[in-house]
XYZ file of N, CA, C and O in Angstrom:
568
model
N 0.842 -1.179 0.000
C 0.000 0.000 0.000
C 0.887 1.243 0.000
O 1.854 1.325 0.738
N 0.590 2.186 -0.866
C 1.353 3.426 -0.922
C 0.966 4.310 0.255
O 0.016 4.058 0.973
N 1.726 5.371 0.450
C 1.430 6.296 1.540
C 0.065 6.949 1.330
O -0.438 7.007 0.213
N -0.556 7.443 2.400
C -1.871 8.090 2.257
C -1.776 9.350 1.390
O -0.761 10.041 1.386
N -2.848 9.637 0.682
C -2.901 10.839 -0.149
C -2.917 12.072 0.765
O -3.551 12.053 1.809
N -2.179 13.076 0.375
C -2.149 14.366 1.060
C -2.345 15.449 0.010
O -2.205 15.180 -1.193
N -2.635 16.680 0.415
C -2.727 17.750 -0.579
C -1.460 17.882 -1.425
O -1.535 18.094 -2.635
N -0.307 17.719 -0.814
C 0.953 17.842 -1.555
C 1.106 16.741 -2.596
O 1.546 16.988 -3.725
N 0.758 15.512 -2.226
C 0.831 14.401 -3.184
C -0.186 14.611 -4.303
O 0.125 14.404 -5.478
N -1.400 15.047 -3.959
C -2.429 15.310 -4.960
C -1.918 16.322 -5.984
O -2.024 16.107 -7.191
N -1.345 17.421 -5.504
C -0.818 18.440 -6.416
C 0.258 17.854 -7.319
O 0.246 18.048 -8.531
N 1.186 17.105 -6.749
C 2.277 16.534 -7.544
C 1.750 15.559 -8.601
O 2.220 15.563 -9.743
N 0.766 14.752 -8.229
C 0.223 13.773 -9.170
C -0.475 14.429 -10.349
O -0.316 14.005 -11.490
N -1.260 15.465 -10.074
C -2.078 16.048 -11.137
C -1.385 17.154 -11.923
O -1.874 17.550 -12.978
N -0.252 17.629 -11.444
C 0.481 18.638 -12.220
C 1.716 18.048 -12.891
O 2.447 18.776 -13.558
N 1.925 16.753 -12.747
C 3.055 16.098 -13.412
C 2.916 16.287 -14.924
O 1.828 16.180 -15.473
N 4.024 16.576 -15.556
C 4.022 16.787 -17.011
C 4.893 15.722 -17.668
O 5.984 15.466 -17.193
N 4.462 15.120 -18.734
C 3.125 15.279 -19.314
C 2.105 14.493 -18.509
O 2.446 13.520 -17.838
N 0.837 14.921 -18.580
C -0.237 14.162 -17.948
C -0.668 13.111 -18.964
O -1.450 13.378 -19.866
N -0.105 11.936 -18.821
C -0.280 10.872 -19.814
C -0.633 9.563 -19.119
O -0.952 9.559 -17.929
N -0.589 8.463 -19.855
C -0.948 7.160 -19.284
C -0.065 6.803 -18.089
O -0.541 6.214 -17.120
N 1.208 7.181 -18.137
C 2.095 6.922 -16.999
C 1.652 7.715 -15.773
O 1.739 7.223 -14.642
N 1.154 8.924 -15.992
C 0.639 9.729 -14.876
C -0.577 9.052 -14.249
O -0.727 9.044 -13.029
N -1.423 8.469 -15.081
C -2.600 7.760 -14.565
C -2.159 6.555 -13.732
O -2.732 6.276 -12.681
N -1.128 5.863 -14.170
C -0.612 4.732 -13.392
C -0.076 5.195 -12.033
O -0.209 4.478 -11.037
N 0.510 6.392 -11.971
C 1.010 6.924 -10.696
C -0.138 7.332 -9.768
O -0.008 7.286 -8.550
N -1.263 7.733 -10.330
C -2.434 8.137 -9.563
C -3.150 6.923 -8.968
O -3.705 6.976 -7.867
N -3.133 5.813 -9.672
C -3.941 4.635 -9.343
C -3.871 4.189 -7.882
O -4.914 3.922 -7.279
N -2.694 4.081 -7.272
C -2.658 3.559 -5.895
C -3.374 4.425 -4.864
O -3.671 3.956 -3.766
N -3.664 5.658 -5.193
C -4.296 6.573 -4.247
C -5.826 6.523 -4.310
O -6.500 7.219 -3.553
N -6.371 5.704 -5.199
C -7.814 5.573 -5.340
C -8.262 4.214 -4.799
O -7.647 3.190 -5.099
N -9.341 4.234 -4.026
C -9.896 2.999 -3.466
C -10.499 2.152 -4.585
O -10.918 2.677 -5.624
N -10.551 0.852 -4.361
C -11.150 -0.053 -5.350
C -12.587 0.331 -5.686
O -13.033 0.165 -6.810
N -13.304 0.867 -4.697
C -14.717 1.202 -4.878
C -14.957 2.704 -5.101
O -16.051 3.208 -4.849
N -13.961 3.405 -5.603
C -14.097 4.850 -5.830
C -15.287 5.152 -6.738
O -15.617 4.367 -7.632
N -15.923 6.287 -6.482
C -16.971 6.810 -7.353
C -16.479 8.156 -7.857
O -16.106 9.032 -7.072
N -16.446 8.309 -9.174
C -16.056 9.569 -9.820
C -17.289 10.181 -10.461
O -18.029 9.486 -11.174
N -17.492 11.475 -10.219
C -18.643 12.180 -10.783
C -18.161 13.507 -11.360
O -17.421 14.244 -10.695
N -18.571 13.802 -12.586
C -18.366 15.126 -13.164
C -19.599 15.465 -13.996
O -20.546 14.672 -14.030
N -19.651 16.631 -14.651
C -20.862 16.993 -15.391
C -21.212 16.050 -16.549
O -22.336 16.091 -17.045
N -20.279 15.218 -16.965
C -20.517 14.336 -18.105
C -20.902 12.925 -17.700
O -21.690 12.268 -18.373
N -20.356 12.438 -16.590
C -20.505 11.012 -16.297
C -20.322 10.697 -14.824
O -19.765 11.498 -14.071
N -20.779 9.522 -14.462
C -20.505 8.916 -13.164
C -19.855 7.574 -13.438
O -20.366 6.786 -14.238
N -18.723 7.334 -12.802
C -17.961 6.101 -13.012
C -17.740 5.456 -11.652
O -17.362 6.131 -10.694
N -17.951 4.156 -11.574
C -17.794 3.431 -10.311
C -16.684 2.397 -10.427
O -16.665 1.615 -11.373
N -15.769 2.428 -9.471
C -14.675 1.465 -9.410
C -13.374 2.031 -9.950
O -13.372 2.818 -10.894
N -12.272 1.627 -9.314
C -10.955 2.151 -9.711
C -10.606 1.778 -11.141
O -10.121 2.623 -11.907
N -10.845 0.538 -11.545
C -10.478 0.137 -12.904
C -11.251 0.946 -13.941
O -10.687 1.360 -14.955
N -12.527 1.187 -13.687
C -13.330 1.993 -14.613
C -12.863 3.441 -14.628
O -12.822 4.091 -15.668
N -12.493 3.967 -13.439
C -11.971 5.332 -13.341
C -10.670 5.468 -14.142
O -10.490 6.409 -14.905
N -9.782 4.518 -13.983
C -8.504 4.554 -14.709
C -8.731 4.420 -16.209
O -8.120 5.137 -17.005
N -9.639 3.527 -16.607
C -9.938 3.349 -18.031
C -10.515 4.626 -18.630
O -10.163 5.018 -19.748
N -11.402 5.307 -17.893
C -11.987 6.566 -18.371
C -10.882 7.596 -18.630
O -10.875 8.268 -19.657
N -9.950 7.711 -17.695
C -8.865 8.675 -17.858
C -7.937 8.307 -19.005
O -7.482 9.180 -19.747
N -7.680 7.031 -19.179
C -6.819 6.608 -20.285
C -7.492 6.847 -21.636
O -6.819 7.200 -22.607
N -8.827 6.699 -21.698
C -9.545 7.037 -22.940
C -9.395 8.519 -23.255
O -9.147 8.900 -24.407
N -9.543 9.361 -22.246
C -9.378 10.797 -22.452
C -7.977 11.107 -22.953
O -7.796 11.866 -23.912
N -6.990 10.503 -22.366
C -5.601 10.755 -22.765
C -5.353 10.290 -24.197
O -4.666 10.974 -24.963
N -5.915 9.162 -24.590
C -5.749 8.687 -25.977
C -6.376 9.660 -26.977
O -5.872 9.830 -28.079
N -7.502 10.272 -26.606
C -8.178 11.213 -27.505
C -7.547 12.602 -27.497
O -7.830 13.413 -28.375
N -6.711 12.876 -26.512
C -6.127 14.212 -26.363
C -4.790 14.323 -27.094
O -3.964 13.412 -27.048
N -4.622 15.443 -27.751
C -3.309 15.781 -28.301
C -2.411 16.263 -27.173
O -1.239 15.930 -27.113
N -2.998 17.046 -26.267
C -2.276 17.460 -25.060
C -3.275 17.700 -23.944
O -4.412 18.104 -24.179
N -2.826 17.425 -22.723
C -3.653 17.584 -21.534
C -2.751 18.019 -20.396
O -1.715 17.396 -20.152
N -3.150 19.101 -19.742
C -2.344 19.624 -18.633
C -3.274 20.214 -17.592
O -4.305 20.793 -17.917
N -2.900 20.057 -16.326
C -3.646 20.644 -15.214
C -2.751 21.614 -14.466
O -1.580 21.329 -14.216
N -3.333 22.751 -14.092
C -2.711 23.660 -13.139
C -3.568 23.586 -11.887
O -4.771 23.843 -11.945
N -2.976 23.192 -10.768
C -3.702 23.143 -9.506
C -3.406 24.442 -8.769
O -2.251 24.816 -8.599
N -4.450 25.134 -8.335
C -4.306 26.431 -7.678
C -4.449 26.240 -6.168
O -3.553 25.703 -5.553
N -5.562 26.632 -5.602
C -5.788 26.457 -4.168
C -6.028 24.982 -3.871
O -6.674 24.275 -4.642
N -5.495 24.541 -2.749
C -5.600 23.128 -2.375
C -5.568 23.026 -0.864
O -4.704 23.620 -0.220
N -6.520 22.305 -0.315
C -6.551 22.097 1.127
C -7.125 20.724 1.411
O -7.797 20.141 0.555
N -6.847 20.208 2.592
C -7.394 18.910 2.925
C -6.982 18.442 4.298
O -6.144 19.056 4.963
N -7.606 17.348 4.710
C -7.272 16.689 5.966
C -7.434 15.186 5.754
O -7.474 14.734 4.609
N -7.570 14.426 6.824
C -7.685 12.974 6.698
C -8.997 12.518 6.066
O -9.110 11.379 5.636
N -9.989 13.425 5.998
C -11.309 13.043 5.498
C -11.602 13.533 4.091
O -12.415 12.934 3.392
N -10.969 14.625 3.661
C -11.307 15.166 2.343
C -10.217 16.080 1.812
O -9.367 16.578 2.554
N -10.260 16.275 0.490
C -9.393 17.216 -0.223
C -10.277 18.113 -1.074
O -11.267 17.650 -1.645
N -9.889 19.376 -1.177
C -10.533 20.321 -2.081
C -9.442 20.981 -2.910
O -8.424 21.400 -2.370
N -9.660 21.094 -4.215
C -8.683 21.731 -5.099
C -9.410 22.570 -6.138
O -10.463 22.174 -6.640
N -8.845 23.727 -6.463
C -9.283 24.472 -7.634
C -8.222 24.270 -8.694
O -7.035 24.147 -8.385
N -8.648 24.212 -9.948
C -7.714 23.865 -11.013
C -8.166 24.459 -12.343
O -9.306 24.883 -12.507
N -7.222 24.445 -13.267
C -7.504 24.774 -14.663
C -6.997 23.615 -15.503
O -5.850 23.186 -15.347
N -7.863 23.101 -16.368
C -7.469 22.039 -17.292
C -7.288 22.654 -18.672
O -8.138 23.400 -19.148
N -6.170 22.336 -19.295
C -5.868 22.771 -20.660
C -5.903 21.514 -21.520
O -5.088 20.609 -21.338
N -6.861 21.470 -22.450
C -7.097 20.260 -23.233
C -7.150 20.601 -24.710
O -7.884 21.502 -25.118
N -6.352 19.882 -25.484
C -6.419 19.968 -26.943
C -6.680 18.551 -27.427
O -5.881 17.642 -27.178
N -7.816 18.371 -28.085
C -8.178 17.057 -28.594
C -7.497 16.810 -29.937
O -7.114 17.752 -30.632
N -7.354 15.575 -30.314
C -6.833 15.225 -31.633
C -7.879 15.591 -32.682
O -9.067 15.583 -32.412
N -7.417 15.888 -33.887
C -8.344 16.205 -34.965
C -8.753 17.667 -34.950
O -8.182 18.481 -34.234
N -9.764 17.981 -35.706
C -10.168 19.384 -35.857
C -11.060 19.864 -34.706
O -12.246 20.103 -34.883
N -10.495 19.955 -33.536
C -11.256 20.429 -32.379
C -10.509 21.594 -31.743
O -9.273 21.608 -31.720
N -11.234 22.570 -31.234
C -10.572 23.719 -30.605
C -9.982 23.354 -29.244
O -10.436 22.408 -28.585
N -8.992 24.112 -28.846
C -8.424 23.941 -27.504
C -9.457 24.380 -26.478
O -10.246 25.290 -26.722
N -9.454 23.712 -25.339
C -10.370 24.058 -24.255
C -9.581 24.376 -22.999
O -8.627 23.665 -22.675
N -9.982 25.431 -22.331
C -9.452 25.770 -21.016
C -10.638 25.775 -20.070
O -11.575 26.551 -20.247
N -10.600 24.892 -19.087
C -11.732 24.694 -18.191
C -11.271 24.899 -16.753
O -10.299 24.279 -16.320
N -11.961 25.778 -16.041
C -11.687 25.972 -14.621
C -12.660 25.138 -13.818
O -13.846 25.044 -14.163
N -12.162 24.509 -12.762
C -13.031 23.658 -11.972
C -12.587 23.523 -10.536
O -11.577 24.089 -10.106
N -13.383 22.759 -9.812
C -13.135 22.461 -8.402
C -13.301 20.958 -8.219
O -14.226 20.359 -8.771
N -12.426 20.366 -7.445
C -12.518 18.950 -7.104
C -12.718 18.804 -5.607
O -12.050 19.482 -4.818
N -13.634 17.916 -5.238
C -13.798 17.511 -3.845
C -13.592 16.004 -3.791
O -14.293 15.258 -4.485
N -12.627 15.574 -3.013
C -12.367 14.147 -2.825
C -12.676 13.767 -1.388
O -12.244 14.453 -0.452
N -13.401 12.668 -1.220
C -13.650 12.094 0.097
C -12.650 10.955 0.290
O -12.415 10.170 -0.634
N -12.074 10.891 1.490
C -11.008 9.918 1.760
C -11.431 8.903 2.817
O -12.215 9.216 3.718
N -10.888 7.706 2.679
C -11.035 6.652 3.674
C -9.720 5.895 3.727
O -9.230 5.421 2.692
N -9.139 5.803 4.902
C -7.874 5.085 5.082
C -6.805 5.588 4.120
O -6.019 4.801 3.573
N -6.781 6.904 3.870
C -5.749 7.491 3.031
C -5.960 7.336 1.541
O -5.096 7.692 0.747
N -7.116 6.794 1.122
C -7.424 6.587 -0.297
C -8.643 7.414 -0.688
O -9.539 7.651 0.132
N -8.711 7.800 -1.936
C -9.848 8.550 -2.448
C -10.987 7.574 -2.733
O -10.823 6.638 -3.520
N -12.130 7.813 -2.088
C -13.306 6.959 -2.286
C -14.367 7.640 -3.136
O -15.233 6.963 -3.705
N -14.328 8.954 -3.190
C -15.275 9.722 -4.003
C -14.530 10.920 -4.557
O -13.903 11.657 -3.805
N -14.553 11.081 -5.859
C -13.877 12.187 -6.548
C -14.949 12.900 -7.356
O -15.468 12.359 -8.328
N -15.290 14.105 -6.934
C -16.342 14.876 -7.602
C -15.720 16.126 -8.208
O -15.096 16.920 -7.510
N -15.849 16.270 -9.524
C -15.374 17.462 -10.226
C -16.558 18.347 -10.574
O -17.560 17.863 -11.114
N -16.421 19.624 -10.272
C -17.436 20.621 -10.604
C -16.838 21.572 -11.633
O -15.787 22.163 -11.383
N -17.483 21.693 -12.788
C -17.063 22.646 -13.803
C -18.234 22.925 -14.727
O -19.226 22.202 -14.733
N -18.132 23.998 -15.482
C -19.225 24.495 -16.311
C -19.162 23.861 -17.695
O -18.440 24.329 -18.568
N -19.939 22.796 -17.890
C -19.961 22.086 -19.170
C -20.450 22.987 -20.301
O -19.839 23.063 -21.363
N -21.539 23.700 -20.084
C -22.086 24.557 -21.132
C -21.117 25.678 -21.489
O -20.845 25.928 -22.664
N -20.579 26.349 -20.488
C -19.635 27.429 -20.747
C -18.386 26.945 -21.462
O -17.902 27.586 -22.395
N -17.857 25.806 -21.040
C -16.663 25.259 -21.685
C -16.925 24.944 -23.146
O -16.085 25.189 -24.016
N -18.107 24.419 -23.428
C -18.467 24.082 -24.802
C -18.718 25.340 -25.629
O -18.209 25.479 -26.743
N -19.506 26.246 -25.102
C -19.852 27.464 -25.837
C -18.610 28.304 -26.165
O -18.549 28.923 -27.227
N -17.650 28.311 -25.273
C -16.447 29.115 -25.495
C -15.586 28.600 -26.633
O -14.678 29.283 -27.089
N -15.848 27.393 -27.115
C -15.066 26.848 -28.230
C -15.739 27.064 -29.581
O -15.141 26.778 -30.608
N -16.969 27.557 -29.569
C -17.718 27.760 -30.818
C -17.587 29.221 -31.241
O -17.985 30.110 -30.483
N -17.033 29.477 -32.421
C -16.886 30.870 -32.858
C -18.217 31.622 -32.777
O -19.269 31.104 -33.129
N -18.159 32.818 -32.294
C -19.284 33.730 -32.102
C -20.207 33.333 -30.956
O -20.837 34.191 -30.345
N -20.317 32.062 -30.647
C -21.208 31.642 -29.566
C -20.656 32.026 -28.198
O -21.412 32.395 -27.301
N -19.340 31.941 -28.021
C -18.723 32.263 -26.735
C -19.048 33.664 -26.262
O -19.538 33.850 -25.140
N -18.806 34.697 -27.105
C -19.134 36.060 -26.669
C -20.623 36.254 -26.387
O -20.998 36.949 -25.439
N -21.482 35.644 -27.186
C -22.932 35.762 -26.964
C -23.305 35.104 -25.641
O -24.053 35.668 -24.832
N -22.775 33.913 -25.384
C -23.051 33.203 -24.129
C -22.587 34.029 -22.935
O -23.331 34.195 -21.961
N -21.357 34.555 -22.984
C -20.836 35.360 -21.885
C -21.677 36.619 -21.666
O -21.905 37.034 -20.528
N -22.145 37.231 -22.747
C -23.001 38.427 -22.618
C -24.328 38.070 -21.936
O -24.803 38.811 -21.077
N -24.913 36.942 -22.316
C -26.155 36.507 -21.676
C -25.954 36.217 -20.192
O -26.782 36.599 -19.353
N -24.866 35.550 -19.857
C -24.571 35.237 -18.464
C -24.353 36.535 -17.691
O -24.831 36.682 -16.555
N -23.656 37.503 -18.280
C -23.417 38.788 -17.618
C -24.731 39.507 -17.312
O -24.886 40.134 -16.266
N -25.682 39.426 -18.231
C -26.991 40.066 -18.012
C -27.746 39.417 -16.863
O -28.521 40.066 -16.174
N -27.533 38.121 -16.664
C -28.194 37.419 -15.558
C -27.604 37.799 -14.212
O -28.291 37.704 -13.200
N -26.325 38.167 -14.215
C -25.635 38.499 -12.968
C -25.796 39.901 -12.619
O -26.091 40.531 -11.744
C-alpha cells in the first residue's frame, strides 16, 4: 500500500508533465477499489473503470495539462481548484476549463472524486461567435 494521499501528493500527481498514461498509473494507488467519480458528463464506479476513463481521455487528447491552484485537505477530504488545458486530436478547438474537485477519503485513499465545472460554458467558449454571446447573456443574468 502506498502512503496516504495528502494535498501535496495530490498536487504533484495532477500537475506532473506530461499528464499521460504513466501519470494515470502513478495516480492509481491513491484511489480505493470502490471509488466513485462524478463530473458533469458522467458517473464512473470502481478504480479500474476510473482509470480506463482517464486513459480514454488521454488517448483522444493531443495534449492535456492541469494547473492546480488552491488546495486544502485533511484525513477526510481534499478540495482543489484547477484549470485544465485540453487539446483534442483532430479538428477540435483547444479548451481551457476551470473547476473544483472535492475528494472524500477513507484510510488514506480517495473513495469519491467529484469534479465541478461548467460544461455549457466550456463548450460554448469553443464555438466561434457563440462564446461572446453566451458570456453576454450570463453577464446580463448576474
